[in-house]
mmCIF file of C-alpha atoms in Angstrom:
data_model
loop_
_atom_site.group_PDB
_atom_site.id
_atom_site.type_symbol
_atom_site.label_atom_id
_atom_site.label_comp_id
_atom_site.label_asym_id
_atom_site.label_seq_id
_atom_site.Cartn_x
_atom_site.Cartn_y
_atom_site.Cartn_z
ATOM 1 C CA UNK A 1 -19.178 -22.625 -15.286
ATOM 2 C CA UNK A 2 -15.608 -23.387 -16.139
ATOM 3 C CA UNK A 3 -15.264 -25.525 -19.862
ATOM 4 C CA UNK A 4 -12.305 -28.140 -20.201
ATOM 5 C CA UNK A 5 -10.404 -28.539 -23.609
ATOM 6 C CA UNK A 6 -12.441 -31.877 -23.692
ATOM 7 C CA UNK A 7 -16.113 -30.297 -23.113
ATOM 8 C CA UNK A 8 -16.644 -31.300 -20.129
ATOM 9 C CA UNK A 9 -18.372 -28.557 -17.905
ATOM 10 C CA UNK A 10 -18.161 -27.802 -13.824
ATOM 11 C CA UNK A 11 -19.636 -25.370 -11.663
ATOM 12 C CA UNK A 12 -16.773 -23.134 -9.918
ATOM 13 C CA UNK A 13 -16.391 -23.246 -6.486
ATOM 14 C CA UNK A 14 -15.025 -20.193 -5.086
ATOM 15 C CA UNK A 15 -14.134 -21.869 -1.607
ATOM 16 C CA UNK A 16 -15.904 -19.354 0.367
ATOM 17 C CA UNK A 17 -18.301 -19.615 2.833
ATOM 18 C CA UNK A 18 -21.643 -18.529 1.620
ATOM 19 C CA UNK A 19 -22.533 -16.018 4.517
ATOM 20 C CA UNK A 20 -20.610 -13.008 5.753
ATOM 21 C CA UNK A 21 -17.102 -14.492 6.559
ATOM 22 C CA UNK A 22 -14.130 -12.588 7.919
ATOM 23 C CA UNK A 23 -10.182 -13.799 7.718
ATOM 24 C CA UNK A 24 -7.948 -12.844 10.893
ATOM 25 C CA UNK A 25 -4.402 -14.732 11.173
ATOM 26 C CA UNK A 26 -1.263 -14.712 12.719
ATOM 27 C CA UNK A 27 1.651 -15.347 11.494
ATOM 28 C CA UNK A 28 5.062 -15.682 12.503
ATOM 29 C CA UNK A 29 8.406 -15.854 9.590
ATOM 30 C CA UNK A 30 12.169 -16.487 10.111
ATOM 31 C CA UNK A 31 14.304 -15.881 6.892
ATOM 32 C CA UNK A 32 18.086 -16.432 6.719
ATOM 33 C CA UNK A 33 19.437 -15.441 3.859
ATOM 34 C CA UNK A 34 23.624 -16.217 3.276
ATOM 35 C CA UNK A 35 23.400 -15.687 -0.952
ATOM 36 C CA UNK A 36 25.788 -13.237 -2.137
ATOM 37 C CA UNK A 37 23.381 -11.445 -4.416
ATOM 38 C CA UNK A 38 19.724 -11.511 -3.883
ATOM 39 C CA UNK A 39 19.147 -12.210 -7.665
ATOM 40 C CA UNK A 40 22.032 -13.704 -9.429
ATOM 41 C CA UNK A 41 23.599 -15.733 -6.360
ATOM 42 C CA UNK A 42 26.568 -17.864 -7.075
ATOM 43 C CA UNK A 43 27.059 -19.235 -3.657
ATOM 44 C CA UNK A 44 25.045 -19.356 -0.024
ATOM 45 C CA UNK A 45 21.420 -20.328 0.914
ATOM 46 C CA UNK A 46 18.111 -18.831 2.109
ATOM 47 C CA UNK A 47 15.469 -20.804 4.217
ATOM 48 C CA UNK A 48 12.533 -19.404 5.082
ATOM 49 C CA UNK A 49 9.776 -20.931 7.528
ATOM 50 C CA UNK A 50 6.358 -19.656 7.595
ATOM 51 C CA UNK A 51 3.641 -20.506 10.357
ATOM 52 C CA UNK A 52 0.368 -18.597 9.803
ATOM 53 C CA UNK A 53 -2.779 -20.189 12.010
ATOM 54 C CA UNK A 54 -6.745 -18.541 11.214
ATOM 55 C CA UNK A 55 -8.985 -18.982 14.548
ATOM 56 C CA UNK A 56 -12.075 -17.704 16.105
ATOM 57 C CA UNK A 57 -10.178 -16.506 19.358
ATOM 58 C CA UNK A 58 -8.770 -13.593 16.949
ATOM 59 C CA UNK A 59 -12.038 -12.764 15.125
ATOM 60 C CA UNK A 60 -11.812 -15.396 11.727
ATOM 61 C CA UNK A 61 -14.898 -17.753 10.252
ATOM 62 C CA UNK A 62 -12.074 -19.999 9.169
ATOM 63 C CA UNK A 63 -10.029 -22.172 11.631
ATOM 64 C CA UNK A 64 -6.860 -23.558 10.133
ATOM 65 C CA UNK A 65 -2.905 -23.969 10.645
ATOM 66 C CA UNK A 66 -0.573 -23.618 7.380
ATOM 67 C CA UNK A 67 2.773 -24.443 7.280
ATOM 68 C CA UNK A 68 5.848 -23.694 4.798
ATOM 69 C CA UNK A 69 9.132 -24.172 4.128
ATOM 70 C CA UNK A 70 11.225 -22.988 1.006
ATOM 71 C CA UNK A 71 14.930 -23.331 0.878
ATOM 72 C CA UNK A 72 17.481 -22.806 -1.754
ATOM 73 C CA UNK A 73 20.936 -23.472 -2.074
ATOM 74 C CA UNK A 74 23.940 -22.026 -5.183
ATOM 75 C CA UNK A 75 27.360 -22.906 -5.443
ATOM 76 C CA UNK A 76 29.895 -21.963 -7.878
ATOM 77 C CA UNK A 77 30.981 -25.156 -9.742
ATOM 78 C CA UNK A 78 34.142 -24.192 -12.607
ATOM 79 C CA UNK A 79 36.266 -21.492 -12.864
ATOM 80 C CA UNK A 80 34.400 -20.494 -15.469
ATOM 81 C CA UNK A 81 31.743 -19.127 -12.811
ATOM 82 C CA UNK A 82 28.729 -21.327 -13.527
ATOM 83 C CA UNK A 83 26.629 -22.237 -10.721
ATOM 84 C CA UNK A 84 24.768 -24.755 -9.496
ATOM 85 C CA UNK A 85 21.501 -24.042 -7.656
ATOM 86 C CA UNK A 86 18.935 -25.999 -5.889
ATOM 87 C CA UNK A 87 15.188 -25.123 -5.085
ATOM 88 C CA UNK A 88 13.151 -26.825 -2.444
ATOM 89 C CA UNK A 89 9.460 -26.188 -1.144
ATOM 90 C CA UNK A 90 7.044 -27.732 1.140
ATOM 91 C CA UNK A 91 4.003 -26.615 2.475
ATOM 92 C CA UNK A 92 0.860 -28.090 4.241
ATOM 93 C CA UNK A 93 -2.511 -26.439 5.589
ATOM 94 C CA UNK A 94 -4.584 -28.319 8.255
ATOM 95 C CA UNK A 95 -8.060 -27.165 8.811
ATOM 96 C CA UNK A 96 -10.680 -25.198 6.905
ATOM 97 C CA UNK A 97 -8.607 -22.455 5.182
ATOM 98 C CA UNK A 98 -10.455 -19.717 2.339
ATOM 99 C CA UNK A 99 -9.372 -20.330 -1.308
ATOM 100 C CA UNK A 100 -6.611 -17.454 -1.485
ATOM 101 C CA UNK A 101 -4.807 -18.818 1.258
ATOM 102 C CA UNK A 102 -4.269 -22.417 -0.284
ATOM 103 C CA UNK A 103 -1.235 -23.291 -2.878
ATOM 104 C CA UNK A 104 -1.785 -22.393 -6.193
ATOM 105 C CA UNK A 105 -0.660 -24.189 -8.626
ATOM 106 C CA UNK A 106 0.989 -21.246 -10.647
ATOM 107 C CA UNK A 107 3.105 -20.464 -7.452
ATOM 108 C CA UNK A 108 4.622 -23.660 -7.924
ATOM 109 C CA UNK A 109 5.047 -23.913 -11.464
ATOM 110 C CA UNK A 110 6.977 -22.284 -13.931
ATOM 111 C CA UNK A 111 4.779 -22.941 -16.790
ATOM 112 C CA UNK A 112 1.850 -20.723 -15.468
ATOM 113 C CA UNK A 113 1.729 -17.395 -14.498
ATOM 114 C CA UNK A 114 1.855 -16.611 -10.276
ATOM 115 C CA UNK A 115 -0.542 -14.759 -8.443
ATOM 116 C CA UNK A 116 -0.207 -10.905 -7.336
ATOM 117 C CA UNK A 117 -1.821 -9.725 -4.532
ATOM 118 C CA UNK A 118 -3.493 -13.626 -3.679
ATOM 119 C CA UNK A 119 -5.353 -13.172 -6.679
ATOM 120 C CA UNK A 120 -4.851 -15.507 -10.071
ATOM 121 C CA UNK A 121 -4.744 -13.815 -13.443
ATOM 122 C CA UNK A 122 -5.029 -17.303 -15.232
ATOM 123 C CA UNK A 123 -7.762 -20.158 -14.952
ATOM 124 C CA UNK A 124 -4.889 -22.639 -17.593
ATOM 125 C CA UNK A 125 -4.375 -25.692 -15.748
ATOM 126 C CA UNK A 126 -0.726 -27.115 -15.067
ATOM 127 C CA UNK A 127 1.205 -28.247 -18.399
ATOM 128 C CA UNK A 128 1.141 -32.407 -17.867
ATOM 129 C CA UNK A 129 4.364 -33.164 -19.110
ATOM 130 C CA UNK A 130 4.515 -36.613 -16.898
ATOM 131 C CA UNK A 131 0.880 -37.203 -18.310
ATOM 132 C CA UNK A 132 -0.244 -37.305 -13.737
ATOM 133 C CA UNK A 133 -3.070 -35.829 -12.101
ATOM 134 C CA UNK A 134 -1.324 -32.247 -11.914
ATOM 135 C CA UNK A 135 -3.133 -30.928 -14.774
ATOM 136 C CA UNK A 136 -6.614 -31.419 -12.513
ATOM 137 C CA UNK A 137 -4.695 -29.242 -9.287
ATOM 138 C CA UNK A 138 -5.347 -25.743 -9.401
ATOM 139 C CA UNK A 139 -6.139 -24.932 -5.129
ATOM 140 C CA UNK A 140 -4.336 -27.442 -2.746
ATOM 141 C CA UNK A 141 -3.918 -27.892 1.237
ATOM 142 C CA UNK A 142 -0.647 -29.849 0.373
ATOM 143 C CA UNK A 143 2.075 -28.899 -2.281
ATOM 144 C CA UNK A 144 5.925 -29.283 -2.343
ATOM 145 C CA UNK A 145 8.791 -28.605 -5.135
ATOM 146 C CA UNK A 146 12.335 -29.589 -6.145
ATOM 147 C CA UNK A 147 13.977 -26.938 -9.185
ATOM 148 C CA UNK A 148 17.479 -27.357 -10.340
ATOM 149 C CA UNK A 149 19.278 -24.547 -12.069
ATOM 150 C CA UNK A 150 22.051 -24.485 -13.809
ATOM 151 C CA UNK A 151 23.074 -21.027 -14.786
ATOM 152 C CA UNK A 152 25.511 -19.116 -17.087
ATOM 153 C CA UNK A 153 26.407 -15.693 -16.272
ATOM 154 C CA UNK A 154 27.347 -13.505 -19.220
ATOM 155 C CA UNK A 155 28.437 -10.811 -17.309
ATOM 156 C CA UNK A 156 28.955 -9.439 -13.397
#
């Protein structure tokens, strides 16, 4: 049973097929990546695109299609070298996919802690800032993100 801040109680569904169930995918990436540095970029882009489809023709309980695509993009804006970035995401799963392969709301956030490894160290729902319904989202089939950054380097 999982307890909400306001007492309310509700049975945890792990997503999971009750039976023996097995996962087999494939999936298929392309990355470009033009950044400058990998972790403090002041100009370029990466996109990546992500196709990954479960199926019984390649041995999986679970049929389903998923579908992502993250890009980013810096540039250098004063002579001072600050920089400009901006974040994008969008992803969408079609079909009956296991819990660890949906979004998680701590991927997207950057209030909660991510998962490592598909597994979630923290059951805290979303911060709800905007006072919406992301503070009931924990496992989704559709999620998306815009981040801007505006960042200072002290030194290179």
């Amino acid at each position: 049973m999982r307890t909400f801040p306001s007492g309310r109680e509700e049975r945890l569904d792990y997503g999971l097929r009750r039976d023996v169930s097995y996962l087999s995918t494939l999936a298929v990436s392309f990355v470009r990546d033009t950044r400058n540095d990998a972790t403090l970029p002041s100009s370029g882009m990466r996109l990546e695109l992500l196709g990954e489809v479960g199926t019984s023709w390649i041995g999986s309980t679970y049929s389903f299609v998923k579908a992502q695509v993250s890009f980013a993009k810096f540039w250098q804006v004063t002579r001072h070298r600050h920089v400009i970035g901006l974040d994008l995401f969008g992803g969408m799963i079609l079909g009956e996919a296991p819990i660890f392969t949906k979004f998680h709301i701590g991927d997207l956030s950057e209030l909660l802690p991510n998962r490592a490894l598909g597994l979630s160290f923290s059951t805290r729902p979303s911060r709800n800032l905007l006072r919406n319904r992301i503070g009931e989202m924990t496992y989704e089939d559709l999620a998306g993100r815009v981040g801007v950054t505006y960042a200072i380097p002290l030194s290179r």
